[in-house]
Amino acid sequence: MDCPLYEKIANQIEHQVHEGIFLPGAKIPSVRKSSKQMEVSVATVLQAYSLLEDRGVIKARPQKGYFVQEHQLQPSERIKIEPTKNDGTIHALLRRLLHASQDENIIQFGAAIPKSQFLPIRQLQRSVGRLMRLEPEICAAYEFTPGSLSLRRQIAIRMLDSGCQLQPDDITITLGCQNALMLSLQAVAKAGDTIAIESPAYHGVLQAIEVLNLKAIEIPCSAEHGIDLDLLEKAATEWDIKACIVTPNNQNPIGATLSHPSRQRIIGQSVEHDFTLIEDDVYGELSYKDKRERALKADDKHNTVIYCSSFSKSIAPGFRIGWVVGGRFQPQIEHYAYVQSLAIPTLTQTAIANFLENGAYDRHLRKTRLAYQDNLARCQALIQEHFPAGTETSSPKGGFLLWVTLPDHVNAMTLHAQALENDIGLLPGLAFSLTAQFSHHFRLNYALTWDNKTDAALKALGKLCQP
Ligand SMILES: Cc1ncc(COP(=O)(O)O)c(C=O)c1O
């Protein structure tokens, strides 16, 4: 039997919500507008909206209209195994963002890429020039996995600062940290396995999980405390978790840094519940303190930690040089790395090894960390002054990413679209979860040349957020 008209209308709107036409938190057309658009009576639309409210698809807000439900559950309810969703939302968003990040006319608050003034470009230019002049044969040879010995030696020396005592043979060079994370996941899990991740999480982790057909459990993460370890405990007790990907230092996007007791606890949990910790330390060297935090790997007595990092955030994202310390998974990781790419570019590995060897890196880091702190203070002050009441920001203690929480009336996807029209890039919160969360949040990169134009862009964003 044919269903009544109001039910057909409700089904149609519900379908549009599932298709992502109306995003979580977005306002749907008013009753009067829908009645006109669909050429049905106001009473029929009201009946349809009321059915959608019963189904939990939309919610009425007095005086304001109807909005798509946000699925903001209480923290204790928020851990759930979500089968991998591959609806393309994140890919489409990131494609647009990456495209925008190549456009010099756009203010790049979106991508997590430092402006070149924060990278030692001139030193690298000299080093690459010298190598090409004196050792042109460098281009004619493969540097097979695990990669350049001189670079691995330099990394082992640097990692002493993070408390890790390593031999060059413990280290495999990768194509950036993304490649290190991907290889680690491939080594510890197979399709269908479950991985615990931070929520919000770095979008590259979400994409890796999608591509490898893994399941994710999103564990809520706060800017103050990082990943919620009570909920991780609950998840590990209830489900067979193969690995947990965690960023203990300056987490992307919310900037959290784990306390010392939390570090001990999460390592203990990985031993007790027999899962691997995949440590993403790509922002570890950018802590604002004089001395960087210890790596989880430094206290890995039971060999449950895989450590991943790269030089993309501090030396040269375009060189694509990262590394992984795989512990007991090292043989599988090296095997996958070899099969996937055979070798890593010799020129960029050697240039970075030379840069690390000549001792200029620490000076460079000290300078950039100070500049990031200045930019952060400026950003926070501008947001406080120009964004609507109720806007909140994180307080990162390192790195260059700020997490902005907007009042309920501002949808970050709408803001993203409006901002792009004004040549301003940002990354909406939706890109940081597989479960359509964070629709009132966005991430802001402050590793930019800060001038009047940047000030004006942030003020313009604030204006777009006003009711
Ligand atoms: C937390 C985190 N991990 C890994 C990566 C990937 O780093 P890479 O560019 O070295 O592949 C990024 C890049 O934004 C990141 O933010």
Short mmCIF file of C-alpha atoms and ligand atoms in Angstrom, two decimals:
data_model
loop_
_atom_site.label_atom_id
_atom_site.label_comp_id
_atom_site.label_asym_id
_atom_site.label_seq_id
_atom_site.Cartn_x
_atom_site.Cartn_y
_atom_site.Cartn_z
CA MET A 1 0.00 0.00 0.00
CA ASP A 2 1.20 3.52 -0.83
CA CYS A 3 2.28 5.48 2.27
CA PRO A 4 0.61 8.81 3.10
CA LEU A 5 1.99 12.01 1.54
CA TYR A 6 3.52 13.35 4.79
CA GLU A 7 5.44 10.08 5.23
CA LYS A 8 6.76 10.28 1.65
CA ILE A 9 7.98 13.81 2.38
CA ALA A 10 9.60 12.66 5.62
CA ASN A 11 11.35 9.76 3.79
CA GLN A 12 12.60 12.14 1.14
CA ILE A 13 14.11 14.53 3.71
CA GLU A 14 15.61 11.67 5.70
CA HIS A 15 17.24 10.42 2.50
CA GLN A 16 18.67 13.91 1.87
CA VAL A 17 20.13 13.91 5.39
CA HIS A 18 21.77 10.49 4.81
CA GLU A 19 23.14 11.69 1.49
CA GLY A 20 24.80 14.60 3.29
CA ILE A 21 22.73 17.27 1.54
CA PHE A 22 21.68 18.51 4.97
CA LEU A 23 24.61 18.02 7.34
CA PRO A 24 24.40 17.44 11.10
CA GLY A 25 23.46 20.72 12.79
CA ALA A 26 22.25 22.33 9.53
CA LYS A 27 18.92 24.15 9.38
CA ILE A 28 16.38 22.56 7.05
CA PRO A 29 13.86 24.71 5.11
CA SER A 30 11.08 26.23 7.21
CA VAL A 31 7.61 24.67 7.17
CA ARG A 32 6.29 27.52 5.04
CA LYS A 33 9.14 27.30 2.54
CA SER A 34 8.82 23.51 2.19
CA SER A 35 5.08 23.82 1.75
CA LYS A 36 5.66 26.24 -1.14
CA GLN A 37 8.53 24.20 -2.67
CA MET A 38 6.63 20.93 -2.57
CA GLU A 39 3.21 22.44 -3.27
CA VAL A 40 1.61 20.73 -0.29
CA SER A 41 -0.24 22.17 2.68
CA VAL A 42 1.51 23.57 5.75
CA ALA A 43 -0.27 20.89 7.82
CA THR A 44 1.25 18.09 5.70
CA VAL A 45 4.76 19.51 6.13
CA LEU A 46 4.18 19.86 9.86
CA GLN A 47 3.13 16.21 10.04
CA ALA A 48 6.26 15.20 8.06
CA TYR A 49 8.55 17.23 10.35
CA SER A 50 6.92 15.80 13.41
CA LEU A 51 7.52 12.26 12.08
CA LEU A 52 11.20 13.16 11.45
CA GLU A 53 11.46 14.42 15.03
CA ASP A 54 10.05 11.10 16.28
CA ARG A 55 12.63 9.27 14.19
CA GLY A 56 15.38 11.42 15.75
CA VAL A 57 16.43 12.85 12.37
CA ILE A 58 15.65 16.51 13.10
CA LYS A 59 15.03 18.68 16.13
CA ALA A 60 12.86 21.78 16.53
CA ARG A 61 14.42 24.82 18.20
CA PRO A 62 11.82 27.31 19.48
CA GLN A 63 11.79 30.55 17.43
CA LYS A 64 14.60 29.22 15.23
CA GLY A 65 13.25 26.40 13.10
CA TYR A 66 14.18 22.78 12.45
CA PHE A 67 17.75 21.44 12.51
CA VAL A 68 19.35 18.11 11.61
CA GLN A 69 20.23 16.16 14.77
CA GLU A 70 23.88 16.27 15.80
CA HIS A 71 24.21 12.84 17.40
CA GLN A 72 26.09 14.45 20.29
CA LEU A 73 25.86 11.63 22.80
CA GLN A 74 27.19 11.65 26.33
CA PRO A 75 30.88 10.68 26.53
CA SER A 76 30.08 7.30 28.05
CA GLU A 77 27.76 6.51 25.14
CA ARG A 78 30.07 7.80 22.52
CA ILE A 79 32.32 4.80 22.24
CA LYS A 80 30.84 2.57 19.64
CA ILE A 81 32.21 0.36 16.96
CA GLU A 82 31.41 2.10 13.72
CA PRO A 83 31.78 -0.06 10.65
CA THR A 84 33.98 1.85 8.23
CA LYS A 85 31.90 4.35 6.36
CA ASN A 86 33.14 5.18 2.93
CA ASP A 87 30.62 7.79 1.90
CA GLY A 88 33.34 9.97 0.40
CA THR A 89 32.56 13.02 2.59
CA ILE A 90 36.05 13.22 4.06
CA HIS A 91 37.77 12.50 0.75
CA ALA A 92 35.76 15.17 -1.06
CA LEU A 93 36.43 17.72 1.68
CA LEU A 94 40.14 16.99 1.74
CA ARG A 95 40.43 17.07 -2.04
CA ARG A 96 38.87 20.53 -1.99
CA LEU A 97 41.19 21.58 0.82
CA LEU A 98 44.33 20.26 -0.86
CA HIS A 99 43.32 22.00 -4.04
CA ALA A 100 42.79 25.24 -2.10
CA SER A 101 46.16 24.79 -0.33
CA GLN A 102 47.95 25.18 -3.68
CA ASP A 103 46.23 28.51 -4.34
CA GLU A 104 48.41 31.43 -3.33
CA ASN A 105 45.43 33.79 -3.21
CA ILE A 106 43.84 31.85 -0.36
CA ILE A 107 44.76 32.49 3.28
CA GLN A 108 45.85 29.01 4.35
CA PHE A 109 44.23 28.49 7.75
CA GLY A 110 43.15 25.06 6.47
CA ALA A 111 46.02 22.65 5.72
CA ALA A 112 48.51 21.74 8.48
CA ILE A 113 51.43 23.01 6.40
CA PRO A 114 53.83 25.61 7.80
CA LYS A 115 54.57 28.61 5.60
CA SER A 116 58.04 28.33 4.10
CA GLN A 117 59.40 31.10 6.37
CA PHE A 118 59.17 28.52 9.21
CA LEU A 119 61.25 25.95 7.33
CA PRO A 120 65.04 25.96 6.83
CA ILE A 121 64.63 26.29 3.07
CA ARG A 122 67.84 28.22 2.43
CA GLN A 123 70.04 25.68 4.25
CA LEU A 124 68.36 22.84 2.35
CA GLN A 125 68.78 24.68 -0.93
CA ARG A 126 72.53 24.98 -0.29
CA SER A 127 72.79 21.36 0.81
CA VAL A 128 70.92 19.99 -2.23
CA GLY A 129 72.97 22.24 -4.56
CA ARG A 130 76.24 21.03 -3.03
CA LEU A 131 75.16 17.38 -3.25
CA MET A 132 74.22 17.72 -6.91
CA ARG A 133 77.53 19.42 -7.66
CA LEU A 134 79.80 17.11 -5.71
CA GLU A 135 77.89 13.83 -5.73
CA PRO A 136 75.71 13.76 -8.87
CA GLU A 137 75.76 9.96 -8.81
CA ILE A 138 73.41 10.23 -5.83
CA CYS A 139 70.53 10.40 -8.32
CA ALA A 140 71.61 7.24 -10.09
CA ALA A 141 71.32 4.87 -7.13
CA TYR A 142 68.43 3.32 -5.22
CA GLU A 143 68.53 3.81 -1.45
CA PHE A 144 66.69 0.61 -0.57
CA THR A 145 64.54 0.17 2.53
CA PRO A 146 65.32 0.63 5.45
CA GLY A 147 66.93 3.78 4.05
CA SER A 148 70.07 5.87 4.43
CA LEU A 149 72.33 4.72 7.26
CA SER A 150 73.63 8.24 7.90
CA LEU A 151 70.05 9.54 8.26
CA ARG A 152 69.06 6.65 10.53
CA ARG A 153 72.12 7.38 12.67
CA GLN A 154 71.11 11.06 12.96
CA ILE A 155 67.54 10.10 13.87
CA ALA A 156 68.82 7.70 16.56
CA ILE A 157 70.88 10.58 18.00
CA ARG A 158 67.90 12.98 17.94
CA MET A 159 65.62 10.45 19.54
CA LEU A 160 67.86 10.42 22.62
CA ASP A 161 66.07 13.72 23.47
CA SER A 162 62.77 11.84 23.56
CA GLY A 163 64.25 9.24 25.94
CA CYS A 164 64.69 6.50 23.30
CA GLN A 165 67.94 4.53 23.09
CA LEU A 166 67.95 3.18 19.56
CA GLN A 167 70.34 1.68 17.04
CA PRO A 168 70.09 2.78 13.37
CA ASP A 169 68.84 -0.74 12.59
CA ASP A 170 65.75 -0.15 14.76
CA ILE A 171 64.63 2.57 12.33
CA THR A 172 62.98 2.33 8.89
CA ILE A 173 62.81 5.46 6.73
CA THR A 174 59.36 6.07 5.19
CA LEU A 175 57.65 8.47 2.80
CA GLY A 176 56.47 10.84 5.52
CA CYS A 177 54.59 10.01 8.70
CA GLN A 178 51.44 9.08 6.77
CA ASN A 179 53.35 6.23 5.13
CA ALA A 180 54.75 5.21 8.54
CA LEU A 181 51.21 5.05 10.01
CA MET A 182 49.88 3.11 7.04
CA LEU A 183 52.72 0.54 7.18
CA SER A 184 52.21 0.15 10.93
CA LEU A 185 48.49 -0.51 10.49
CA GLN A 186 49.19 -3.03 7.75
CA ALA A 187 51.68 -4.82 9.96
CA VAL A 188 49.40 -5.11 13.03
CA ALA A 189 45.91 -5.56 11.57
CA LYS A 190 44.01 -7.22 8.77
CA ALA A 191 40.70 -6.19 7.12
CA GLY A 192 37.82 -6.27 9.61
CA ASP A 193 40.04 -5.74 12.69
CA THR A 194 39.24 -2.98 15.14
CA ILE A 195 41.48 0.00 15.88
CA ALA A 196 40.93 2.53 18.69
CA ILE A 197 41.53 6.10 17.56
CA GLU A 198 41.30 9.55 19.10
CA SER A 199 38.14 11.53 18.47
CA PRO A 200 38.64 14.04 16.91
CA ALA A 201 41.46 12.34 14.98
CA TYR A 202 43.95 13.38 12.30
CA HIS A 203 42.06 12.78 9.03
CA GLY A 204 44.94 10.79 7.49
CA VAL A 205 44.31 8.11 10.13
CA LEU A 206 40.63 7.98 9.19
CA GLN A 207 41.51 7.60 5.53
CA ALA A 208 44.04 4.83 6.24
CA ILE A 209 41.40 3.00 8.27
CA GLU A 210 38.89 3.32 5.42
CA VAL A 211 41.32 2.16 2.76
CA LEU A 212 42.46 -0.87 4.81
CA ASN A 213 38.84 -1.86 5.61
CA LEU A 214 39.43 -1.67 9.34
CA LYS A 215 36.84 -0.74 11.95
CA ALA A 216 37.36 2.29 14.17
CA ILE A 217 36.34 2.90 17.74
CA GLU A 218 36.45 6.63 18.28
CA ILE A 219 37.56 7.41 21.83
CA PRO A 220 36.69 10.97 22.91
CA CYS A 221 39.65 13.24 23.39
CA SER A 222 39.74 16.51 25.34
CA ALA A 223 42.08 19.43 24.77
CA GLU A 224 43.02 19.32 28.46
CA HIS A 225 43.60 15.60 29.03
CA GLY A 226 43.92 14.02 25.59
CA ILE A 227 42.39 10.61 24.90
CA ASP A 228 39.90 9.49 27.60
CA LEU A 229 41.67 6.53 29.17
CA ASP A 230 38.64 5.36 31.17
CA LEU A 231 36.76 4.97 27.91
CA LEU A 232 39.75 3.32 26.23
CA GLU A 233 39.76 0.84 29.14
CA LYS A 234 36.05 0.19 28.60
CA ALA A 235 36.54 -0.29 24.87
CA ALA A 236 39.51 -2.62 25.36
CA THR A 237 37.52 -4.68 27.88
CA GLU A 238 34.52 -5.04 25.59
CA TRP A 239 36.17 -5.45 22.21
CA ASP A 240 39.17 -7.10 20.66
CA ILE A 241 41.24 -4.05 19.82
CA LYS A 242 44.29 -4.73 17.69
CA ALA A 243 45.87 -1.29 18.04
CA CYS A 244 45.33 2.20 19.36
CA ILE A 245 46.71 5.15 17.41
CA VAL A 246 47.62 7.94 19.79
CA THR A 247 49.35 11.32 19.45
CA PRO A 248 50.76 11.98 22.94
CA ASN A 249 52.27 15.39 22.03
CA ASN A 250 50.34 18.35 20.57
CA GLN A 251 47.54 16.24 19.12
CA ASN A 252 46.09 17.18 15.75
CA PRO A 253 43.54 18.81 15.81
CA ILE A 254 42.96 19.67 19.49
CA GLY A 255 46.55 20.21 20.64
CA ALA A 256 46.36 17.96 23.73
CA THR A 257 49.51 16.64 25.40
CA LEU A 258 49.24 13.58 27.65
CA SER A 259 50.35 13.91 31.27
CA HIS A 260 53.08 11.64 32.64
CA PRO A 261 50.62 9.40 34.57
CA SER A 262 48.42 9.08 31.45
CA ARG A 263 51.45 7.95 29.45
CA GLN A 264 52.22 5.26 32.01
CA ARG A 265 48.58 4.23 32.11
CA ILE A 266 48.09 3.87 28.34
CA ILE A 267 51.27 1.77 28.05
CA GLY A 268 49.96 -0.42 30.92
CA GLN A 269 46.62 -0.78 29.12
CA SER A 270 48.32 -1.92 25.91
CA VAL A 271 50.19 -4.62 27.86
CA GLU A 272 47.16 -5.72 29.89
CA HIS A 273 44.74 -5.83 26.95
CA ASP A 274 47.31 -6.98 24.42
CA PHE A 275 47.00 -4.26 21.81
CA THR A 276 49.72 -2.35 19.98
CA LEU A 277 50.15 1.37 20.58
CA ILE A 278 50.90 3.22 17.36
CA GLU A 279 52.49 6.45 18.56
CA ASP A 280 52.20 9.40 16.13
CA ASP A 281 54.82 11.93 17.28
CA VAL A 282 54.90 14.19 14.24
CA TYR A 283 54.49 17.35 16.40
CA GLY A 284 56.72 16.11 19.27
CA GLU A 285 59.67 18.38 18.42
CA LEU A 286 57.45 21.46 18.33
CA SER A 287 56.59 21.60 22.06
CA TYR A 288 56.93 25.16 23.39
CA LYS A 289 58.84 23.97 26.47
CA ASP A 290 62.65 24.00 26.32
CA LYS A 291 62.81 20.25 26.68
CA ARG A 292 60.57 18.08 24.55
CA GLU A 293 58.27 15.46 26.14
CA ARG A 294 59.36 11.84 26.39
CA ALA A 295 58.07 9.49 23.74
CA LEU A 296 55.85 6.58 24.78
CA LYS A 297 58.42 4.40 22.99
CA ALA A 298 60.99 5.44 25.61
CA ASP A 299 59.06 3.56 28.30
CA ASP A 300 58.08 0.60 26.15
CA LYS A 301 59.40 -2.22 28.32
CA HIS A 302 57.09 -4.86 26.82
CA ASN A 303 57.60 -3.94 23.16
CA THR A 304 53.98 -2.90 22.54
CA VAL A 305 54.73 0.52 20.97
CA ILE A 306 55.38 1.39 17.31
CA TYR A 307 56.75 4.91 16.94
CA CYS A 308 56.01 7.02 13.82
CA SER A 309 57.22 10.51 12.92
CA SER A 310 58.56 12.70 10.11
CA PHE A 311 60.33 15.94 9.29
CA SER A 312 57.27 17.32 7.48
CA LYS A 313 56.21 19.74 10.22
CA SER A 314 59.63 21.11 11.05
CA ILE A 315 62.01 20.77 8.08
CA ALA A 316 60.43 20.05 4.69
CA PRO A 317 56.96 18.59 4.00
CA GLY A 318 57.86 18.36 0.31
CA PHE A 319 60.83 16.05 1.00
CA ARG A 320 58.45 13.35 2.29
CA ILE A 321 60.89 11.93 4.82
CA GLY A 322 59.53 10.13 7.87
CA TRP A 323 60.46 7.10 9.92
CA VAL A 324 59.08 4.26 11.97
CA VAL A 325 60.49 2.34 14.91
CA GLY A 326 58.54 -0.87 14.56
CA GLY A 327 59.81 -2.97 17.50
CA ARG A 328 58.64 -6.54 17.05
CA PHE A 329 56.75 -5.53 13.88
CA GLN A 330 59.88 -4.15 12.21
CA PRO A 331 60.37 -7.11 9.81
CA GLN A 332 56.77 -6.90 8.48
CA ILE A 333 56.96 -3.10 8.25
CA GLU A 334 60.19 -3.25 6.26
CA HIS A 335 58.77 -5.92 4.01
CA TYR A 336 55.65 -3.84 3.22
CA ALA A 337 57.77 -0.71 2.75
CA TYR A 338 60.03 -2.52 0.31
CA VAL A 339 57.13 -4.01 -1.67
CA GLN A 340 55.26 -0.71 -1.85
CA SER A 341 58.08 1.66 -2.77
CA LEU A 342 61.38 -0.28 -3.04
CA ALA A 343 63.40 2.74 -2.00
CA ILE A 344 63.27 6.26 -0.57
CA PRO A 345 64.69 9.28 -2.46
CA THR A 346 68.43 9.44 -1.80
CA LEU A 347 68.81 13.17 -2.36
CA THR A 348 66.27 14.29 0.24
CA GLN A 349 67.44 11.75 2.83
CA THR A 350 71.04 12.91 2.46
CA ALA A 351 70.11 16.60 2.58
CA ILE A 352 68.19 16.08 5.84
CA ALA A 353 70.99 13.93 7.32
CA ASN A 354 73.49 16.73 6.54
CA PHE A 355 71.16 19.37 8.03
CA LEU A 356 70.79 17.35 11.25
CA GLU A 357 74.51 16.70 11.42
CA ASN A 358 75.55 20.34 11.17
CA GLY A 359 73.72 21.22 14.39
CA ALA A 360 71.45 23.95 12.98
CA TYR A 361 68.20 22.08 13.68
CA ASP A 362 67.88 22.99 17.36
CA ARG A 363 68.46 26.66 16.61
CA HIS A 364 65.84 26.49 13.87
CA LEU A 365 63.36 24.79 16.24
CA ARG A 366 63.87 27.37 18.99
CA LYS A 367 63.13 30.18 16.55
CA THR A 368 60.01 28.63 15.03
CA ARG A 369 58.55 27.63 18.39
CA LEU A 370 58.78 31.24 19.58
CA ALA A 371 57.15 32.50 16.38
CA TYR A 372 54.31 29.96 16.75
CA GLN A 373 53.68 31.09 20.33
CA ASP A 374 53.41 34.71 19.14
CA ASN A 375 51.01 33.74 16.35
CA LEU A 376 48.93 31.66 18.76
CA ALA A 377 48.53 34.58 21.18
CA ARG A 378 47.49 36.86 18.31
CA CYS A 379 45.04 34.35 16.96
CA GLN A 380 43.39 33.75 20.33
CA ALA A 381 43.09 37.50 20.99
CA LEU A 382 41.51 38.13 17.57
CA ILE A 383 39.05 35.28 18.01
CA GLN A 384 38.07 36.53 21.44
CA GLU A 385 37.46 40.01 20.05
CA HIS A 386 35.78 39.25 16.72
CA PHE A 387 33.94 35.92 17.05
CA PRO A 388 30.49 35.64 18.62
CA ALA A 389 30.10 35.06 22.36
CA GLY A 390 30.37 31.37 23.20
CA THR A 391 33.28 30.70 20.81
CA GLU A 392 36.05 28.72 22.50
CA THR A 393 39.60 27.84 21.48
CA SER A 394 42.05 25.16 22.57
CA SER A 395 45.34 26.11 24.27
CA PRO A 396 48.02 24.07 22.49
CA LYS A 397 51.39 23.77 24.21
CA GLY A 398 53.17 23.09 20.95
CA GLY A 399 52.67 22.74 17.22
CA PHE A 400 50.70 25.23 15.18
CA LEU A 401 47.08 24.07 15.14
CA LEU A 402 44.16 25.67 16.97
CA TRP A 403 40.81 23.93 17.52
CA VAL A 404 37.90 26.38 17.52
CA THR A 405 34.50 25.51 18.98
CA LEU A 406 31.72 27.73 17.63
CA PRO A 407 28.36 28.53 19.18
CA ASP A 408 25.47 26.22 18.21
CA HIS A 409 24.07 28.55 15.57
CA VAL A 410 27.21 28.33 13.39
CA ASN A 411 27.68 25.30 11.16
CA ALA A 412 31.36 24.87 10.29
CA MET A 413 30.63 23.38 6.84
CA THR A 414 28.59 26.45 5.92
CA LEU A 415 31.34 28.65 7.32
CA HIS A 416 33.92 26.71 5.27
CA ALA A 417 31.97 27.33 2.05
CA GLN A 418 31.45 31.03 2.83
CA ALA A 419 35.10 31.43 3.84
CA LEU A 420 36.34 29.93 0.56
CA GLU A 421 34.23 32.46 -1.34
CA ASN A 422 36.23 35.09 0.59
CA ASP A 423 39.55 33.36 -0.25
CA ILE A 424 39.98 31.99 3.27
CA GLY A 425 40.73 28.30 3.83
CA LEU A 426 39.87 26.38 7.01
CA LEU A 427 39.26 22.73 7.88
CA PRO A 428 35.78 21.97 9.30
CA GLY A 429 35.46 19.56 12.25
CA LEU A 430 33.59 17.00 10.15
CA ALA A 431 36.93 15.98 8.59
CA PHE A 432 38.13 14.61 11.95
CA SER A 433 35.64 11.81 12.56
CA LEU A 434 33.99 8.94 10.71
CA THR A 435 30.77 9.49 12.66
CA ALA A 436 29.61 12.93 11.48
CA GLN A 437 30.65 14.77 14.64
CA PHE A 438 32.18 18.20 15.25
CA SER A 439 29.91 20.20 12.99
CA HIS A 440 30.45 23.35 15.12
CA HIS A 441 34.23 23.10 15.13
CA PHE A 442 37.06 23.94 12.82
CA ARG A 443 40.85 23.68 12.84
CA LEU A 444 43.05 26.65 12.16
CA ASN A 445 46.72 26.56 11.07
CA TYR A 446 48.66 29.47 12.56
CA ALA A 447 52.05 28.68 11.00
CA LEU A 448 51.45 31.61 8.65
CA THR A 449 53.18 34.88 7.90
CA TRP A 450 51.17 37.07 10.25
CA ASP A 451 50.37 40.44 8.72
CA ASN A 452 47.42 42.79 8.16
CA LYS A 453 45.97 40.41 5.57
CA THR A 454 45.93 37.51 8.05
CA ASP A 455 44.40 39.76 10.73
CA ALA A 456 41.73 40.88 8.28
CA ALA A 457 40.96 37.27 7.26
CA LEU A 458 40.43 36.18 10.85
CA LYS A 459 38.21 39.20 11.52
CA ALA A 460 36.23 38.37 8.35
CA LEU A 461 35.75 34.80 9.60
CA GLY A 462 34.45 36.16 12.88
CA LYS A 463 31.99 38.35 11.00
CA LEU A 464 30.72 35.35 9.00
CA CYS A 465 29.97 33.61 12.32
CA GLN A 466 27.81 36.43 13.70
CA PRO A 467 24.09 35.57 13.97
C1 LIG B 1 49.01 13.95 13.31
C2 LIG B 1 49.62 13.77 11.96
N1 LIG B 1 50.19 12.61 11.65
C3 LIG B 1 50.74 12.40 10.44
C4 LIG B 1 50.73 13.37 9.46
C5 LIG B 1 51.33 13.08 8.12
O1 LIG B 1 52.62 13.60 8.07
P1 LIG B 1 53.49 13.55 6.74
O2 LIG B 1 53.22 14.81 5.99
O3 LIG B 1 54.89 13.43 7.22
O4 LIG B 1 53.09 12.33 5.98
C6 LIG B 1 50.15 14.61 9.74
C7 LIG B 1 50.08 15.66 8.70
O5 LIG B 1 49.34 16.60 8.79
C8 LIG B 1 49.59 14.82 11.02
O6 LIG B 1 49.02 15.99 11.34
#
